[in-house]
mmCIF file of C-alpha atoms in Angstrom:
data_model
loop_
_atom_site.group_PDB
_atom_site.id
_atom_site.type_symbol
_atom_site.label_atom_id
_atom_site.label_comp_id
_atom_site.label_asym_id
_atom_site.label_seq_id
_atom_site.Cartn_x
_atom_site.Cartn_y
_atom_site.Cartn_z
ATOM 1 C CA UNK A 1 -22.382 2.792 7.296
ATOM 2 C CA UNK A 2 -24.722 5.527 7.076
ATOM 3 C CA UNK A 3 -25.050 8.289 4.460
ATOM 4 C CA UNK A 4 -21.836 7.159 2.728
ATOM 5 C CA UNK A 5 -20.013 7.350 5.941
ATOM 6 C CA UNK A 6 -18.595 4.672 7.953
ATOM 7 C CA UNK A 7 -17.861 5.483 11.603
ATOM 8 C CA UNK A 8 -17.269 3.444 14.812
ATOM 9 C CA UNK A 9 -18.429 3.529 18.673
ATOM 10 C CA UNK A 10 -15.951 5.489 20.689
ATOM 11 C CA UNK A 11 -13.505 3.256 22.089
ATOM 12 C CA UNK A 12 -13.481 0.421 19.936
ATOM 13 C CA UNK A 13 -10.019 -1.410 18.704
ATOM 14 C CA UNK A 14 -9.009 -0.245 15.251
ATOM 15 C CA UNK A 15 -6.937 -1.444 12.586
ATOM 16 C CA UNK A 16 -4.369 0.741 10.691
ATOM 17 C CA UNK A 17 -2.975 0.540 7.633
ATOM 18 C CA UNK A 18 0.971 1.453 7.578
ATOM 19 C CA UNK A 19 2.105 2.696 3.853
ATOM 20 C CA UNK A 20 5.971 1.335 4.238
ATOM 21 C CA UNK A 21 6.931 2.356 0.808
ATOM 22 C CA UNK A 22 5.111 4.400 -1.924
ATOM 23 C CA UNK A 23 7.977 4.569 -4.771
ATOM 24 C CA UNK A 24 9.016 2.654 -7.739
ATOM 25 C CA UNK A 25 11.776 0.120 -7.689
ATOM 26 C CA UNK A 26 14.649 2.957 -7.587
ATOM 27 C CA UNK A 27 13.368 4.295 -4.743
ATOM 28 C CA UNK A 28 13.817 7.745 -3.750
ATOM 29 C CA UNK A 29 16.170 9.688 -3.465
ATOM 30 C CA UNK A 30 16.975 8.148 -6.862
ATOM 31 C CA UNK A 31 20.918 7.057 -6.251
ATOM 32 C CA UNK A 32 22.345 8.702 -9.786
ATOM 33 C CA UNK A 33 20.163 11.789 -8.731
ATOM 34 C CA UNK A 34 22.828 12.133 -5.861
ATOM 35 C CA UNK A 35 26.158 11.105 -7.216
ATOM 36 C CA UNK A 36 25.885 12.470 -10.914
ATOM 37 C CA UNK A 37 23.741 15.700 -10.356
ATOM 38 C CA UNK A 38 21.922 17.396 -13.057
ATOM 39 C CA UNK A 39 22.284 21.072 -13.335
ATOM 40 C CA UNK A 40 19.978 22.633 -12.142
ATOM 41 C CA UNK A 41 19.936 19.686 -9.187
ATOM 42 C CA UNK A 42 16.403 17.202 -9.103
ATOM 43 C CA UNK A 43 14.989 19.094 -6.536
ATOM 44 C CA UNK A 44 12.866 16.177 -5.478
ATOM 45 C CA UNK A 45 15.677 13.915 -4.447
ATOM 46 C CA UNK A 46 17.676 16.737 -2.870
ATOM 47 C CA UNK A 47 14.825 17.257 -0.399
ATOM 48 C CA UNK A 48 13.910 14.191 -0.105
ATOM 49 C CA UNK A 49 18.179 13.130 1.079
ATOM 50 C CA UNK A 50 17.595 16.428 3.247
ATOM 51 C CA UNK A 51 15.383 15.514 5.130
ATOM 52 C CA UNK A 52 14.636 12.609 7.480
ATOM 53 C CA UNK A 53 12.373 10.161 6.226
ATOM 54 C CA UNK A 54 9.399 10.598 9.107
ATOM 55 C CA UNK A 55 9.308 14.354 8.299
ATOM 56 C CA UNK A 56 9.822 13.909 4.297
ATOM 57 C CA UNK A 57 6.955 12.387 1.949
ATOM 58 C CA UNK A 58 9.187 12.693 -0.973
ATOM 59 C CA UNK A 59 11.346 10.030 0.687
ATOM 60 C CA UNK A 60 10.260 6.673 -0.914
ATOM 61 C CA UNK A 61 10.904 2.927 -0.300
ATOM 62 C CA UNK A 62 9.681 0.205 -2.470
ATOM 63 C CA UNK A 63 6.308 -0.065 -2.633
ATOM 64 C CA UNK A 64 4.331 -1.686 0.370
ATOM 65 C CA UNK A 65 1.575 -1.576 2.964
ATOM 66 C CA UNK A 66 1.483 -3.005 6.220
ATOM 67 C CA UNK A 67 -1.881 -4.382 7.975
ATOM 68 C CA UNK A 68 -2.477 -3.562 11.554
ATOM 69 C CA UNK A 69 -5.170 -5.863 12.044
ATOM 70 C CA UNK A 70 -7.309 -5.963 14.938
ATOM 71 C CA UNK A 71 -9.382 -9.061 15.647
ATOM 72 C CA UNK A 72 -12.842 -9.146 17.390
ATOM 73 C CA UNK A 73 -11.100 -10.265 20.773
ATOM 74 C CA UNK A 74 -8.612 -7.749 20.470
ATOM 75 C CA UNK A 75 -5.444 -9.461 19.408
ATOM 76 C CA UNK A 76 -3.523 -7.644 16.351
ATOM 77 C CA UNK A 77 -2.012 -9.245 13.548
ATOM 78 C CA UNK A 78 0.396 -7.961 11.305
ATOM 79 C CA UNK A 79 -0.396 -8.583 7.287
ATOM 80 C CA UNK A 80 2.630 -7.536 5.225
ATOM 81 C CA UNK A 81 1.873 -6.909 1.499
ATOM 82 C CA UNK A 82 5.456 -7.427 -0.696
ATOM 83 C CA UNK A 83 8.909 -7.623 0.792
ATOM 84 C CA UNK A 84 11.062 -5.551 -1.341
ATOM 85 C CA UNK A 85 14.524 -4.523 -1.931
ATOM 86 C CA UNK A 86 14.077 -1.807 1.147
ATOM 87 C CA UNK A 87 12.408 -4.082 3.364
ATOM 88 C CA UNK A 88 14.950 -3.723 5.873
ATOM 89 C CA UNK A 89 14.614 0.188 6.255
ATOM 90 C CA UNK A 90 11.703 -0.223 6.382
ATOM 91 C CA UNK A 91 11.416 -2.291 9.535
ATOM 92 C CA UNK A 92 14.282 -0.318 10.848
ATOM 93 C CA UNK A 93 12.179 3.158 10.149
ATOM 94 C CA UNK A 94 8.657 2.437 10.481
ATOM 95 C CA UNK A 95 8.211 -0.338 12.626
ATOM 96 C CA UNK A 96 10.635 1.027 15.307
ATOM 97 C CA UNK A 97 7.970 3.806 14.741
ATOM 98 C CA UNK A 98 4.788 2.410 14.921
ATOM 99 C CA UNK A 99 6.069 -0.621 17.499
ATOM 100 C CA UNK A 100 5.309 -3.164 15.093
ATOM 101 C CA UNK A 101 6.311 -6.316 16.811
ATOM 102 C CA UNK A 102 6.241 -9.174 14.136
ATOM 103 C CA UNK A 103 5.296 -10.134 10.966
ATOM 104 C CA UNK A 104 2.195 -12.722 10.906
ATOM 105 C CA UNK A 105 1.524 -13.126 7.597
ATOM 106 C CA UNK A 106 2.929 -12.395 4.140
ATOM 107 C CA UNK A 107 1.172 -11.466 0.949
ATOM 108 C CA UNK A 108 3.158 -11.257 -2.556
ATOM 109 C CA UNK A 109 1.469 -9.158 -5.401
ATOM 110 C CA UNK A 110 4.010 -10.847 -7.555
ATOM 111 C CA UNK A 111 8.025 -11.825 -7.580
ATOM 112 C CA UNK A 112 10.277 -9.092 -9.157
ATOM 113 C CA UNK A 113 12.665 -7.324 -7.334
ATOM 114 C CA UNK A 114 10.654 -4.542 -5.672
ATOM 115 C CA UNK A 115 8.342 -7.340 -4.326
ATOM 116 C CA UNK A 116 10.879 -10.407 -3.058
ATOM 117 C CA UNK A 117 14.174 -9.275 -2.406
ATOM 118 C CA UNK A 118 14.078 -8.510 1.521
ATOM 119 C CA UNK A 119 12.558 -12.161 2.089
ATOM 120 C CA UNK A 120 15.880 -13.177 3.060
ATOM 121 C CA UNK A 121 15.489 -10.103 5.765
ATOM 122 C CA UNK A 122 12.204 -11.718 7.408
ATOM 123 C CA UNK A 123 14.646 -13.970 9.823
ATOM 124 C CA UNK A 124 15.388 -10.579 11.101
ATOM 125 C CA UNK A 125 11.869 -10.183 12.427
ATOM 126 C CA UNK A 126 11.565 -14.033 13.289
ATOM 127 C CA UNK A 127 12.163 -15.451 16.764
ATOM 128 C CA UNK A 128 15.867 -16.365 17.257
ATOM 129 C CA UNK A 129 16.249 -20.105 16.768
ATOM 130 C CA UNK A 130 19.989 -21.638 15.133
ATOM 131 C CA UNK A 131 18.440 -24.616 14.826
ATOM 132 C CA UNK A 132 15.140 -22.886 12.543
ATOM 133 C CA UNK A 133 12.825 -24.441 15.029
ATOM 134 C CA UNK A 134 10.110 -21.530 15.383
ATOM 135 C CA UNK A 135 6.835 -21.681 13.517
ATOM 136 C CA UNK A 136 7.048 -20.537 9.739
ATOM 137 C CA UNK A 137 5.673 -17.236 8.402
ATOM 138 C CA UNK A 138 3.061 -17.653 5.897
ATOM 139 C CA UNK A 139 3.344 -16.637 2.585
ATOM 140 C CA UNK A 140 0.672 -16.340 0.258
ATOM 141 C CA UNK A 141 1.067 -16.083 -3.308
ATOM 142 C CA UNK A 142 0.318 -17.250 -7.072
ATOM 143 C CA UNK A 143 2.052 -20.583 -8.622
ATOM 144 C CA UNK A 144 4.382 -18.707 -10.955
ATOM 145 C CA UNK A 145 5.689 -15.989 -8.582
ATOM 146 C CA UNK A 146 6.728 -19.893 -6.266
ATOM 147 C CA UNK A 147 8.338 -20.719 -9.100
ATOM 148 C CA UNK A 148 10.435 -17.495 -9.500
ATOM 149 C CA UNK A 149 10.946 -17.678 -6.056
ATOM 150 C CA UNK A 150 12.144 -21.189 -5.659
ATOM 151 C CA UNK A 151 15.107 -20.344 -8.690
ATOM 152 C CA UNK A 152 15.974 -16.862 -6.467
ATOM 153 C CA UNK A 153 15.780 -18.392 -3.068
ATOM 154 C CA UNK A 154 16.217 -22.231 -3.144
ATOM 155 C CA UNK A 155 17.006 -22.047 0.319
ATOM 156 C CA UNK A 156 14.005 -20.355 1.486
ATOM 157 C CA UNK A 157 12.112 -23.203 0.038
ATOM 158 C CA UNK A 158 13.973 -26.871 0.227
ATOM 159 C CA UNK A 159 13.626 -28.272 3.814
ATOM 160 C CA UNK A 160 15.733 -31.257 3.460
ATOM 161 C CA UNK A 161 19.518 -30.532 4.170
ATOM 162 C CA UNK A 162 21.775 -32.474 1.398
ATOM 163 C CA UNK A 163 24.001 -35.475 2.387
ATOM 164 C CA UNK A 164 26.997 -33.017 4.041
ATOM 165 C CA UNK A 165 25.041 -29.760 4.130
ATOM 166 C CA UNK A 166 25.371 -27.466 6.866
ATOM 167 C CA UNK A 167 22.668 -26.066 9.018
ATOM 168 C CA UNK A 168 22.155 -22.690 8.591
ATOM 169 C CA UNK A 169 19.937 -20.144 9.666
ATOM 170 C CA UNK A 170 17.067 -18.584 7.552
ATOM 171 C CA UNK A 171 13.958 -16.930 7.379
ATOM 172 C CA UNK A 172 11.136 -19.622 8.026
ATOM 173 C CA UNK A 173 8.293 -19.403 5.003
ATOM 174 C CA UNK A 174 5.647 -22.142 5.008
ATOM 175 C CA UNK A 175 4.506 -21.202 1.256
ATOM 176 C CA UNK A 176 1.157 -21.032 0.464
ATOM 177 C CA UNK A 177 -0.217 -20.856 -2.807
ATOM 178 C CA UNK A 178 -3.442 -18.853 -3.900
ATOM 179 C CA UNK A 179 -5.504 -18.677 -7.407
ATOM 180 C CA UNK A 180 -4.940 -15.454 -9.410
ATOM 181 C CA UNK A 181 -9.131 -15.098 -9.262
ATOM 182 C CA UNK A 182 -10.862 -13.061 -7.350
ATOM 183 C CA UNK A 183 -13.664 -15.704 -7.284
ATOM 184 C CA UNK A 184 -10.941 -17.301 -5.161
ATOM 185 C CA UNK A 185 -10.830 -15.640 -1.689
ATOM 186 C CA UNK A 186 -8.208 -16.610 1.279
ATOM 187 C CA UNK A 187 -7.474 -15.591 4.557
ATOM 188 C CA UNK A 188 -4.525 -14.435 5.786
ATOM 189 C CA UNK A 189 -4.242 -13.972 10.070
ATOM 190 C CA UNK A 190 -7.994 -13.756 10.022
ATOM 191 C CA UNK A 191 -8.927 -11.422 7.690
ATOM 192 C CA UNK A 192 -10.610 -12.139 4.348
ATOM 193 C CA UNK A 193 -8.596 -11.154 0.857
ATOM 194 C CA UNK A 194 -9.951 -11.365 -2.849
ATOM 195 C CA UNK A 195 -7.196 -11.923 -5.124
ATOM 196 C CA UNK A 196 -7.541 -8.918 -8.014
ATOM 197 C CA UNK A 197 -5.507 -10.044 -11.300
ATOM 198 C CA UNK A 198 -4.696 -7.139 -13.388
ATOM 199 C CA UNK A 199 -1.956 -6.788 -16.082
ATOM 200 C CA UNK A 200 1.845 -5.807 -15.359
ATOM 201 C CA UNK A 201 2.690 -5.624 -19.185
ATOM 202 C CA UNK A 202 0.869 -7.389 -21.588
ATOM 203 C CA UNK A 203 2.891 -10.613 -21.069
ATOM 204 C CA UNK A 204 2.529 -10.406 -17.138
ATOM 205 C CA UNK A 205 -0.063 -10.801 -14.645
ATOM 206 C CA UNK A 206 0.019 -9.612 -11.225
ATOM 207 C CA UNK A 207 -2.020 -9.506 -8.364
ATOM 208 C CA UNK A 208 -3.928 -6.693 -6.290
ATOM 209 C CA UNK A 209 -5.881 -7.433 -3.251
ATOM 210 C CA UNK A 210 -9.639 -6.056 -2.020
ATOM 211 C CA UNK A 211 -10.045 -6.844 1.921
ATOM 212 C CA UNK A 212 -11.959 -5.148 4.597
ATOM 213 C CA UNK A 213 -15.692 -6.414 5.763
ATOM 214 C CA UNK A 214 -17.691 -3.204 6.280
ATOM 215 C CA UNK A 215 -16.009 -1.060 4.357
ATOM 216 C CA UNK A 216 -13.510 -1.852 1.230
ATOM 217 C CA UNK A 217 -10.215 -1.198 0.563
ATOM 218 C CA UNK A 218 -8.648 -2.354 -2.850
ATOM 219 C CA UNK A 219 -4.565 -2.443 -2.978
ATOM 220 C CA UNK A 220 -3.532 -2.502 -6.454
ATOM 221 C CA UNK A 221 0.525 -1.612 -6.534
ATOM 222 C CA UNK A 222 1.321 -2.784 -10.203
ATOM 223 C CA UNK A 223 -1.102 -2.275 -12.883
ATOM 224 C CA UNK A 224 -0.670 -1.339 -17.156
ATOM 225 C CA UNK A 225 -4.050 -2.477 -17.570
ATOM 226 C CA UNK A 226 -7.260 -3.684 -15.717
ATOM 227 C CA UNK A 227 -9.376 -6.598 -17.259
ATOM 228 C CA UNK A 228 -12.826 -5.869 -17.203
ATOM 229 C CA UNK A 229 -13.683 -8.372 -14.914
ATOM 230 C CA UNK A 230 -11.352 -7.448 -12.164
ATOM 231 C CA UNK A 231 -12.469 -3.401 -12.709
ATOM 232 C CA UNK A 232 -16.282 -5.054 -13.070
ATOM 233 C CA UNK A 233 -15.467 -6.336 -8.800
ATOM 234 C CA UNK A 234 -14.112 -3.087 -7.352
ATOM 235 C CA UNK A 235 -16.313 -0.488 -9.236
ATOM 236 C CA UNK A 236 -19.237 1.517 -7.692
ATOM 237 C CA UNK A 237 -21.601 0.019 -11.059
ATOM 238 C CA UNK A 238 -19.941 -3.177 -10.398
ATOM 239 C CA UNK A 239 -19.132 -5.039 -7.127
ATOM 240 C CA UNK A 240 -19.729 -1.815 -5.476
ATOM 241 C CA UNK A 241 -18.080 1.344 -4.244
ATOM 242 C CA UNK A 242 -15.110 1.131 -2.545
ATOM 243 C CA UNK A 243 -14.059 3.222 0.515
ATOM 244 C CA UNK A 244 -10.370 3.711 -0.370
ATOM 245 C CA UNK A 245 -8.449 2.243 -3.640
ATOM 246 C CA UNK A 246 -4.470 2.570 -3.442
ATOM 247 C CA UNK A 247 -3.384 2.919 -7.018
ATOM 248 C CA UNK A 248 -0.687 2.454 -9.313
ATOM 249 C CA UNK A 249 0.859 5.616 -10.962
ATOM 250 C CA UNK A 250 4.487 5.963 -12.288
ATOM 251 C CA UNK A 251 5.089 8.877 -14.300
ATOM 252 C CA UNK A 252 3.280 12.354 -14.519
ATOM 253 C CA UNK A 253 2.790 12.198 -18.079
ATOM 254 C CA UNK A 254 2.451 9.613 -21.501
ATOM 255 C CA UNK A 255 1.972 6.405 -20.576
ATOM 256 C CA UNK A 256 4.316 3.209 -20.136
ATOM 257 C CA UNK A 257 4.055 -0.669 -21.114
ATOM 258 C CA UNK A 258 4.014 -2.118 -17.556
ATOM 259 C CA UNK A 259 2.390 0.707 -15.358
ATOM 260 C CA UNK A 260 0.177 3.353 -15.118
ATOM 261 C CA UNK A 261 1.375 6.622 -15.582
ATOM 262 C CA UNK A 262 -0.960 9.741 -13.430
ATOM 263 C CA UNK A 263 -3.091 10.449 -16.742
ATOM 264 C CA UNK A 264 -4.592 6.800 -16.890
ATOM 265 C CA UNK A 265 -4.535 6.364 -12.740
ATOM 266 C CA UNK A 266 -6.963 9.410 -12.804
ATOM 267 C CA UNK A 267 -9.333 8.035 -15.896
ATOM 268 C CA UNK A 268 -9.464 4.639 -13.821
ATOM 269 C CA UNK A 269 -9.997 6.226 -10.399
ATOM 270 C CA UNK A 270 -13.048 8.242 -12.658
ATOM 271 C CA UNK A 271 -14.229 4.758 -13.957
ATOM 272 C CA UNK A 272 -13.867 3.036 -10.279
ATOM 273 C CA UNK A 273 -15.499 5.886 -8.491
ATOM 274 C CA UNK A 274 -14.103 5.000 -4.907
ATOM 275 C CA UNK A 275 -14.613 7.101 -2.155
ATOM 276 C CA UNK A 276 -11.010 8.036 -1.749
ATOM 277 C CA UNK A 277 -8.306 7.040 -3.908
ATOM 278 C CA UNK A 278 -4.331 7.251 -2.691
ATOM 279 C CA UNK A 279 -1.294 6.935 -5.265
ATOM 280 C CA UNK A 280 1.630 4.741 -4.880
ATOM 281 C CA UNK A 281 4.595 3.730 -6.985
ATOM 282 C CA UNK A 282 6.009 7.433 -7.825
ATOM 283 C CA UNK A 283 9.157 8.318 -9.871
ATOM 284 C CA UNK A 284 11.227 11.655 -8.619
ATOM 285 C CA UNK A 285 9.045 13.244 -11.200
ATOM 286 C CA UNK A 286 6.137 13.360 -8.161
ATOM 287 C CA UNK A 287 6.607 16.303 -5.462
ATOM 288 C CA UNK A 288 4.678 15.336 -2.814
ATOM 289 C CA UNK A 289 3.760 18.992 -1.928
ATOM 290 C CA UNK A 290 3.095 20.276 -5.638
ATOM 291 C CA UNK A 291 1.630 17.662 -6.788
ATOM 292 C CA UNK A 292 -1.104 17.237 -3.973
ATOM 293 C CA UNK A 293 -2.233 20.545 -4.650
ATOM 294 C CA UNK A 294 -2.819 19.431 -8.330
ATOM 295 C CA UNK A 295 -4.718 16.324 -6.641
ATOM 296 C CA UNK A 296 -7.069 18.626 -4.762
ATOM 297 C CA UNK A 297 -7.805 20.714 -7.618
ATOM 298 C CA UNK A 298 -8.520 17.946 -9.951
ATOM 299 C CA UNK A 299 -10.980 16.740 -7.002
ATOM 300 C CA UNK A 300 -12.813 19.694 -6.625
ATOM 301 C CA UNK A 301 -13.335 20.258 -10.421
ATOM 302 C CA UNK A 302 -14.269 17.037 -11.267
ATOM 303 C CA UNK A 303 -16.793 16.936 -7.985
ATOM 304 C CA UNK A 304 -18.680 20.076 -8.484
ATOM 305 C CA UNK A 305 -19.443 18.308 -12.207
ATOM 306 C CA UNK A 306 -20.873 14.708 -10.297
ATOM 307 C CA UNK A 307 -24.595 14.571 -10.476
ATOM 308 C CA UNK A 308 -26.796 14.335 -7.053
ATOM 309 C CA UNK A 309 -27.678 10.533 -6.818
ATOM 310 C CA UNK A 310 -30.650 9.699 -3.925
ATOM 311 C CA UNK A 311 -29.980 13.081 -2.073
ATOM 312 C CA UNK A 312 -26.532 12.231 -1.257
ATOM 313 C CA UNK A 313 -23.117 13.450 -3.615
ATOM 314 C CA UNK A 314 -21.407 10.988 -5.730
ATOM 315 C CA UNK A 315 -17.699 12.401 -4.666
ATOM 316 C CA UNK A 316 -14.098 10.709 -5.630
ATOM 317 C CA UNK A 317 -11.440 11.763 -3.258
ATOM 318 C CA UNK A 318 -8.061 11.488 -5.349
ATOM 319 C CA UNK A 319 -6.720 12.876 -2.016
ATOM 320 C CA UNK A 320 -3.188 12.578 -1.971
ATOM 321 C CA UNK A 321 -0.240 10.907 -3.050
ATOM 322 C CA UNK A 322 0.707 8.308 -0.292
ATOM 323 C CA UNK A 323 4.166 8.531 1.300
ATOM 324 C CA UNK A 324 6.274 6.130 3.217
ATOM 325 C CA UNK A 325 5.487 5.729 6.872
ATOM 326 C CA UNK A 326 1.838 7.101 6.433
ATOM 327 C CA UNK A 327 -0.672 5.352 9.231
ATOM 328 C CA UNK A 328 -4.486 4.988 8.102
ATOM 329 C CA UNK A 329 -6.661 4.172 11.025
ATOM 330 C CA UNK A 330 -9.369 1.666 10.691
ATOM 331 C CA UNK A 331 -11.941 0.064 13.155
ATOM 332 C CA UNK A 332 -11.661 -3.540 13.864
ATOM 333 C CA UNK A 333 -14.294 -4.217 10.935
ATOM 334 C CA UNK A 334 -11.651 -1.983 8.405
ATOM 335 C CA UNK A 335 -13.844 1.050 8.473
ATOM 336 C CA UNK A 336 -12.202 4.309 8.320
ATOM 337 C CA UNK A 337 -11.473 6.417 10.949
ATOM 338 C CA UNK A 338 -9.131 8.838 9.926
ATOM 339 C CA UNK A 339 -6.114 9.579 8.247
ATOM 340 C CA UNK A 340 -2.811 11.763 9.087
ATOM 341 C CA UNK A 341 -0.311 13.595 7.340
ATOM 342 C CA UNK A 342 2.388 14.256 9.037
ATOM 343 C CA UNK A 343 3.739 17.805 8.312
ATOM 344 C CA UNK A 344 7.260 18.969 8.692
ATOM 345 C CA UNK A 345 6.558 21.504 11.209
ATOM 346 C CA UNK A 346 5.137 19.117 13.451
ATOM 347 C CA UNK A 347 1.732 19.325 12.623
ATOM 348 C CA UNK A 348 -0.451 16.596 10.534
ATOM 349 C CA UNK A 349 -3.440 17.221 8.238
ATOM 350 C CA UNK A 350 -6.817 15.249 8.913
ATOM 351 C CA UNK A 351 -8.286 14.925 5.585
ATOM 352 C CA UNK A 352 -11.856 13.367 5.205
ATOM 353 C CA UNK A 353 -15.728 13.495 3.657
ATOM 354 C CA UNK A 354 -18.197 14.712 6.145
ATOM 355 C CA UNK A 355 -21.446 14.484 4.651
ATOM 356 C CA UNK A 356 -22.111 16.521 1.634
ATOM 357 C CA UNK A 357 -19.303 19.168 2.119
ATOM 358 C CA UNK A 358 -16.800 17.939 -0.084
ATOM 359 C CA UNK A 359 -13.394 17.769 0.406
ATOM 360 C CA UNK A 360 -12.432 18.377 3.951
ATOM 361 C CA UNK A 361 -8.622 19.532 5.605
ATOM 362 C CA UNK A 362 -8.137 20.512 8.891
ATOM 363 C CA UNK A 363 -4.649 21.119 10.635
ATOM 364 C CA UNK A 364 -4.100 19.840 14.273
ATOM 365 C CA UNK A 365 -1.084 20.620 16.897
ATOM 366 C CA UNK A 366 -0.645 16.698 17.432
ATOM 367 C CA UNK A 367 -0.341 13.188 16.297
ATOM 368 C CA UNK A 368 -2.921 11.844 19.110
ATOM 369 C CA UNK A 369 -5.232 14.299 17.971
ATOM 370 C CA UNK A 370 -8.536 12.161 16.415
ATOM 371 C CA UNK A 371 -11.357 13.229 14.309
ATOM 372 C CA UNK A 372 -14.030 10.930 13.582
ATOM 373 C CA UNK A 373 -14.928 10.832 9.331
#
């Protein structure tokens, strides 16, 4: 990494991160939005049913990101963060899409709905076996959310068949559990993650994750508030600056008891100070369009106010709100490539810092296209 920038040689394996959902547990198009219409219509969820998903950011699954990780010999794993309620669209969308093969490793941020219910859907993406002999699918998660889990799934988790019982087939798990510290690390198909507690309500805690080697990345889907010593690990005065943070943020305005809402996402994105910052979790009140323009704005303003630091720009990129099926490319170390946007004419956007320029797009005529950050 070199003047804030990380880069690759030409030609070397990269990993990608694949944004499978970005909405709340509703999803979008919200359902009542649809069959009870308010006059005039949400225009959000009427585009977003409109459209197809893969040309449609406003179209939403349940929060989650997929890992596309590629080892030093080559080989790619796949690191699944939450299974939720949507899990199977998902697969059927965006790994049709991206020709995501299998699942090698699951990691749970914590056990409601949004974050558990397609478990039952992983046999789907498991080798065929009546019998269940095939190797388990890790899972990797804190004591309570096995707990929850064991009461929602029992079968998912017992291994001895009751005097009588009948064999049937289901999603192999081997369940794995990890601290809630993020002096705790594990590993998960080969690549390193720090556990990041953070509060879900006052009464809740729930888990983000920081991975990457050269370069950081900090996945935090489900957050009301950060303790300091989490926030202390993932800030540029703390552990360090991070290269991209994925955020929390539910509503546009107020506040609410178990999430951020966009006014504290942006305060904590100004207190983390990460390179670039993308937003997950959105209600119907987000429009992906509108509402990035409001993001670029707010970047610009709050840049041209950063102080010079050693000759090089202290910048936060509060780029964009993510969307479902959105591909970040990494190199095989996690360092940032590029990112794409697809557009609904065809075209994507290639957003990125070069040197001391600020905020960067640039439209190209194809997908394949690459620009080095």
């Amino acid at each position: 990494m070199e003047s804030g920038q990380c880069y690759i040689a030409a030609g070397e394996p990269r990993s990608s991160l694949i944004f499978l959902g970005t909405g709340a547990s509703g999803g979008l198009p919200y359902a009542r939005c649809l069959i009870q219409p308010s006059d005039p219509p949400c225009s959000v969820c009427f585009q977003s049913f409109s459209l197809p998903p893969e040309r449609n950011p406003n179209y939403r699954c349940n929060t989650s990101l997929l890992i596309d990780y590629c080892q030093n010999n080559g080989e790619h794993k796949y690191i699944l963060i939450d299974v939720g309620k949507t899990f199977r669209e998902q697969v059927i969308r965006w790994f049709t899409f991206y020709k995501i093969p299998q699942v090698d490793s699951i990691i749970l941020t914590h056990e409601h709905a949004d974050a558990v219910l397609g478990l039952d859907d992983m046999r789907a993406v498991q080798p065929f076996s009546p019998t269940n002999d095939i190797s388990p699918t890790p899972v990797y998660l804190s004591q309570y959310a096995m707990e929850s889990i064991a009461t929602k799934f029992p079968y998912l988790v017992k291994k001895k068949l009751k005097e009588g019982q009948e064999l049937r087939r289901v999603a192999q798990l081997d369940w794995k559990i990890i601290e809630s510290n993020h002096e705790k690390p594990f590993v998960a198909s080969g690549l390193q993650f720090v556990p990041l507690p953070v509060m879900h309500g006052e009464d809740y805690l729930c888990l983000g994750f920081l991975f990457g080697e050269k370069c950081k990345v900090a996945y935090i889907s489900d957050i009301s508030r950060f303790p300091s010593s989490t926030e202390y690990v993932i800030s540029k005065n703390g552990g360090g600056q991070l290269d991209l943070l994925i955020l929390d943020t539910l509503y546009k305005k107020g506040s609410h008891n178990t999430h951020f809402c966009f006014p504290q996402t942006l305060e904590a994105v100004k207190r983390i100070c990460p390179k670039r910052a993308l937003l997950v979790g959105m209600t119907h009140e987000f429009d992906h369009h509108k509402d990035n323009e409001t993001l670029m704005e707010w970047s610009r303003r709050y840049n041209s106010q950063t102080p010079f630091h050693s000759m090089i720009r202290v910048q936060i990129y509060v780029s964009r709100l993510a969307f479902s099926g959105l591909s970040n490319s990494y190199t095989l170390d996690l360092t940032i490539l590029r990112i794409l946007w697809p557009e609904p004419d065809g075209c994507c956007i290639v957003e990125g810092p070069k040197e001391d320029v600020g905020l960067m797009f640039c439209r190209v005529l194809s997908l394949s296209l690459q620009k080095d950050l």
